[in-house]
PDB file of C-alpha atoms in Angstrom:
ATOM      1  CA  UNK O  15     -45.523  44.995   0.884  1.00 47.00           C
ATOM      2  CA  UNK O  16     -43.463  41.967  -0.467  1.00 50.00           C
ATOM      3  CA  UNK O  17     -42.915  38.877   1.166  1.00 50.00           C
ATOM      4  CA  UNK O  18     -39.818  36.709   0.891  1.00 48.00           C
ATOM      5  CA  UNK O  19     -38.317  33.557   2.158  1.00 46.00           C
ATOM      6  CA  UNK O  20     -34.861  34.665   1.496  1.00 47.00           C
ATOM      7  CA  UNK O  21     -33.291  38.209   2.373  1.00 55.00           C
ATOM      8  CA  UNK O  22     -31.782  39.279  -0.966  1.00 52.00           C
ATOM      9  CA  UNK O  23     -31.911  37.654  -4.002  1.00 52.00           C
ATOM     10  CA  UNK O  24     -28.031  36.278  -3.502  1.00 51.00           C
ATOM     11  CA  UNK O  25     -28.869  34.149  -1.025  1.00 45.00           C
ATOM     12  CA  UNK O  26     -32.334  32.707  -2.931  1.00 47.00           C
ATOM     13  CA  UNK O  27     -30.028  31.863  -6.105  1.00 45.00           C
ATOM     14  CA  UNK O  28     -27.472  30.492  -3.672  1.00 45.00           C
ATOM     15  CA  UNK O  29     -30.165  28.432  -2.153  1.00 44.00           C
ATOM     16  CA  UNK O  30     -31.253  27.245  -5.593  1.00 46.00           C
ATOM     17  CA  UNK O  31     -28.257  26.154  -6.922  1.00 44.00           C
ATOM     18  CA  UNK O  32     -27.000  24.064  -3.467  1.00 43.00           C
ATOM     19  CA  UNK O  33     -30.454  22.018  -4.031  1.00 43.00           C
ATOM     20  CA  UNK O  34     -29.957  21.669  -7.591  1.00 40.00           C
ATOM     21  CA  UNK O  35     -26.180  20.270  -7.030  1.00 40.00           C
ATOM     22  CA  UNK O  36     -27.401  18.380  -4.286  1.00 40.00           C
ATOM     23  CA  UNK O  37     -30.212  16.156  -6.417  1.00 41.00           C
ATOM     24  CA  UNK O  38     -27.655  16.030  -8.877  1.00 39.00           C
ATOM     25  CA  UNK O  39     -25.449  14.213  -6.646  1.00 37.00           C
ATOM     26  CA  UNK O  40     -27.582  11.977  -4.953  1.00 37.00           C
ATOM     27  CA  UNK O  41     -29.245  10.729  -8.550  1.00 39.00           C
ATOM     28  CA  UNK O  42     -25.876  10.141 -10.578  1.00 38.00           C
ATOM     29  CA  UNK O  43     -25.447   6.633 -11.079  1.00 42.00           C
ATOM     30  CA  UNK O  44     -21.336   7.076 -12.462  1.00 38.00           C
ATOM     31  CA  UNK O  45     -18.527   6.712  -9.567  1.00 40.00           C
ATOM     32  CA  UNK O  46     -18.159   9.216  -6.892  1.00 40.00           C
ATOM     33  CA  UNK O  47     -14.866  10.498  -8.324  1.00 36.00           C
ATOM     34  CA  UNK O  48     -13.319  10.475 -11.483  1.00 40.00           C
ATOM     35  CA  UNK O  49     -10.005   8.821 -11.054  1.00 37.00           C
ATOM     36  CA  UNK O  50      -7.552   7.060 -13.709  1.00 42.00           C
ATOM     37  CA  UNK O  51      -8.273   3.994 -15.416  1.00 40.00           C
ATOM     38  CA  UNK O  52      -6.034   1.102 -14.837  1.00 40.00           C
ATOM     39  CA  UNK O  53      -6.267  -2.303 -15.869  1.00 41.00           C
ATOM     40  CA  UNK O  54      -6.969  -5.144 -13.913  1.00 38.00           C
ATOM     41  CA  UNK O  55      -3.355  -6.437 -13.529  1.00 40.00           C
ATOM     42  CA  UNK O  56      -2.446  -3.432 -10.818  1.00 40.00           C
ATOM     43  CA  UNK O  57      -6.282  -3.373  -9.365  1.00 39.00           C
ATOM     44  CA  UNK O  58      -5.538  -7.079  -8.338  1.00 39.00           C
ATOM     45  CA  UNK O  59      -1.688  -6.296  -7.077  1.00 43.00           C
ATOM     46  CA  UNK O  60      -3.634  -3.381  -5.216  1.00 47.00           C
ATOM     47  CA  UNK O  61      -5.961  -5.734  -3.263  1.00 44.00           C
ATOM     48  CA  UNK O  62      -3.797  -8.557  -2.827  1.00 45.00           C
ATOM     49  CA  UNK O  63      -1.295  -6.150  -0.860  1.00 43.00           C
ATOM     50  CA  UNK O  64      -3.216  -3.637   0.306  1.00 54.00           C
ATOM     51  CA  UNK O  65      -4.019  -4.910   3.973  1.00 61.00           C
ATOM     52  CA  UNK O  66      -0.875  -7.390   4.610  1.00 84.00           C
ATOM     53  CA  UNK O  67       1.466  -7.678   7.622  1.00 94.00           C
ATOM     54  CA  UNK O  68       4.347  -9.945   7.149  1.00 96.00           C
ATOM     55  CA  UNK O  69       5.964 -11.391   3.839  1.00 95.00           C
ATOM     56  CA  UNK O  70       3.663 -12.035   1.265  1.00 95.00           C
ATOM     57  CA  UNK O  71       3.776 -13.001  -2.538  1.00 93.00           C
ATOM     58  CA  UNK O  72       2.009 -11.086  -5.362  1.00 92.00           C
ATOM     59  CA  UNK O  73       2.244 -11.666  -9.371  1.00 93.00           C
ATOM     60  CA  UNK O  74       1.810  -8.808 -12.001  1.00 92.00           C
ATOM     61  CA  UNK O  75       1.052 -10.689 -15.481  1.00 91.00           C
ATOM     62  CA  UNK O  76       3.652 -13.642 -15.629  1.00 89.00           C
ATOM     63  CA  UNK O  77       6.434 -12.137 -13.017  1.00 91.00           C
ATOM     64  CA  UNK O  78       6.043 -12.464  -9.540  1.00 93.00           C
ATOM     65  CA  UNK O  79       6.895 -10.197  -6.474  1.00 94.00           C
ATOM     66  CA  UNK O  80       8.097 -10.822  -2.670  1.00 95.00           C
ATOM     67  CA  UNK O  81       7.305  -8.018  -0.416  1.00 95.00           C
ATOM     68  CA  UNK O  82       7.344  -7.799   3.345  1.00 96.00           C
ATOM     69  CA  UNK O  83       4.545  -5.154   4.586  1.00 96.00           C
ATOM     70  CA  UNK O  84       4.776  -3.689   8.372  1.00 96.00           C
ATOM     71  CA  UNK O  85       1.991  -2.533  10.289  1.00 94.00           C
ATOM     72  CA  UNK O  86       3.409  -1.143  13.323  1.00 91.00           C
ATOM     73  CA  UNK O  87       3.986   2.739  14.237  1.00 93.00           C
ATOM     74  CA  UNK O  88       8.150   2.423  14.060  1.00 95.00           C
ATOM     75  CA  UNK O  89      10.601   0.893  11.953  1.00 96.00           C
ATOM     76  CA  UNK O  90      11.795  -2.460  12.679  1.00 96.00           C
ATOM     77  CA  UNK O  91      14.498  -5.109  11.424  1.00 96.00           C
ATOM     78  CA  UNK O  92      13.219  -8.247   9.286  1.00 96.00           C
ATOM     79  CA  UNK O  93      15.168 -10.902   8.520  1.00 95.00           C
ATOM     80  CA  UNK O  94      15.142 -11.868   4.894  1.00 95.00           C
ATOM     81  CA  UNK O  95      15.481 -15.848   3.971  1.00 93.00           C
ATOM     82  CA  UNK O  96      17.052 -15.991   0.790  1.00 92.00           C
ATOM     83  CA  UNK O  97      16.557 -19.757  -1.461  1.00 88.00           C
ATOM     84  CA  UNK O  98      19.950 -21.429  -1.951  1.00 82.00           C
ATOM     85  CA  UNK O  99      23.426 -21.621   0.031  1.00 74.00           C
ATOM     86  CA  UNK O 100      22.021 -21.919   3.487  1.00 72.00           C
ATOM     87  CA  UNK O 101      21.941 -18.837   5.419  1.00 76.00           C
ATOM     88  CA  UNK O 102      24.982 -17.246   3.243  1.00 81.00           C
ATOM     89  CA  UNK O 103      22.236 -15.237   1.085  1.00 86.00           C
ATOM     90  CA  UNK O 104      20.237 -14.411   3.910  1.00 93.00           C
ATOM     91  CA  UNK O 105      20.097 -10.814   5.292  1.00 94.00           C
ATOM     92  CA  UNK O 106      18.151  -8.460   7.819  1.00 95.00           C
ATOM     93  CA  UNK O 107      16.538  -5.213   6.328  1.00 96.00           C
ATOM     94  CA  UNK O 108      15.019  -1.907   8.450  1.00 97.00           C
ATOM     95  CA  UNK O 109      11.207  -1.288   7.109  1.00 96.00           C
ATOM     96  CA  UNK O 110       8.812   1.119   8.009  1.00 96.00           C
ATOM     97  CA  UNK O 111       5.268   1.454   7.931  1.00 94.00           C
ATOM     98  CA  UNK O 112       3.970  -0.274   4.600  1.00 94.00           C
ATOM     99  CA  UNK O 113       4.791  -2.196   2.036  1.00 95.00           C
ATOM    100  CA  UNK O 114       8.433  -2.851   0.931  1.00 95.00           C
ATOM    101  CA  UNK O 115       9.141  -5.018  -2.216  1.00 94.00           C
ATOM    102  CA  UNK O 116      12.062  -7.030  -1.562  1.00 93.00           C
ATOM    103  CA  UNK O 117      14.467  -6.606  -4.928  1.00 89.00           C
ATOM    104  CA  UNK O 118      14.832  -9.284  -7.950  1.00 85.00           C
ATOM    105  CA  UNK O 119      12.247 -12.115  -8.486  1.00 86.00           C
ATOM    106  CA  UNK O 120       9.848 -13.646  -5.736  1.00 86.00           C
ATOM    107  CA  UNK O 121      10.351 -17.100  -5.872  1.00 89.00           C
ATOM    108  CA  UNK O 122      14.047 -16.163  -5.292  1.00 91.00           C
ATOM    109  CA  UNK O 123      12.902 -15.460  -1.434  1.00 92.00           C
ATOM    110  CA  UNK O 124      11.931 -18.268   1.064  1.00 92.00           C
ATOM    111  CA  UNK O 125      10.420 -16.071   3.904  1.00 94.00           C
ATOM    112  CA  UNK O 126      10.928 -12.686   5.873  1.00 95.00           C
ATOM    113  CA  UNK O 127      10.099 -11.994   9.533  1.00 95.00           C
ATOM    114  CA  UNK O 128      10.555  -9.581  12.260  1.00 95.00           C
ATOM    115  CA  UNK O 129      13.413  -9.944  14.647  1.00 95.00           C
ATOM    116  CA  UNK O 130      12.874  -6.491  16.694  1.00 92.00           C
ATOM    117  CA  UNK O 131      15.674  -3.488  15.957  1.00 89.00           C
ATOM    118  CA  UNK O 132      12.928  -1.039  16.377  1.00 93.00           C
ATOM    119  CA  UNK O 133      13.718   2.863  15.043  1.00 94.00           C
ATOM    120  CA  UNK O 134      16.328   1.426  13.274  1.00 96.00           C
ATOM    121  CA  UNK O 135      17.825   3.510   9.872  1.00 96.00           C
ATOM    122  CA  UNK O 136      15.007   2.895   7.166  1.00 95.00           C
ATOM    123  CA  UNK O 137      16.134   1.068   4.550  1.00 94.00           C
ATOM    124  CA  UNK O 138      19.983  -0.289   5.948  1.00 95.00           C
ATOM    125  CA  UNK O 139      20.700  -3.761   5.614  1.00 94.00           C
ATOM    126  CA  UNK O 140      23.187  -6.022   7.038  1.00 92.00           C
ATOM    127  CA  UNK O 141      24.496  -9.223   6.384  1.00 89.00           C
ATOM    128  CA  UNK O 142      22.676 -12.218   8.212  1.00 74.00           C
ATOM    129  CA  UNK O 143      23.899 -12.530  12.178  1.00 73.00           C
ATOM    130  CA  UNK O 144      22.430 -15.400  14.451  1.00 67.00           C
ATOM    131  CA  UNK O 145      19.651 -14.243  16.267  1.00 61.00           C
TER     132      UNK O 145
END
């Protein structure tokens, strides 16, 4: 009579090849996935935005970025502080959950900050009002 650890010999191969995979894993010294290469320009735009709530600054090579990112669950209204001509160039934007890049060069843009208007229309913007 024959004894065996393994019903069939299926499941023994099976068995085999998990462990084999396994110590493969576990002594590879590459990355843990293969993604695309990228330079370190847009690693370092990645970091520098990745986590931030409010306006922020970032620079890719010589040109430079505003962007106002929003952590909360809804949309809300920010209001956007243009440079120049007093509060003529100013205007309040709806932005959701993330990062939004506000449009044409950073150091064009003073400051943006939340004013409330939550669940308002992603993406509408108004001229400046008092607040």
């Amino acid at each position: 009579m024959k004894l065996s650890l393994f019903p069939s010999p299926r499941v023994a191969c099976a068995v085999a090849s998990s462990a084999l995979i396994a110590s493969a894993l576990v002594t590879s010294a590459g990355p843990a996935f293969a993604g695309p290469v990228r330079g370190p320009e847009a690693r370092q735009a990645e970091a520098s935005s990745a986590a931030q709530c409010g306006f922020f600054r970032y620079s890719v090579r010589e040109s430079q970025f505003a962007a106002y990112g929003h952590c909360g669950p809804t949309t809300v209204l920010i209001h956007v502080d243009v440079r120049g001509h007093g509060s003529t160039n100013d205007y309040h934007l709806c932005v959701g959950l993330g990062n939004t890049q506000l449009p044409g060069a950073g150091p064009n843009y003073l400051n943006a900050y939340y004013i409330g208007g939550a669940g308002c229309r992603l993406g509408h913007r108004s001229g400046h009002t008092p607040h």
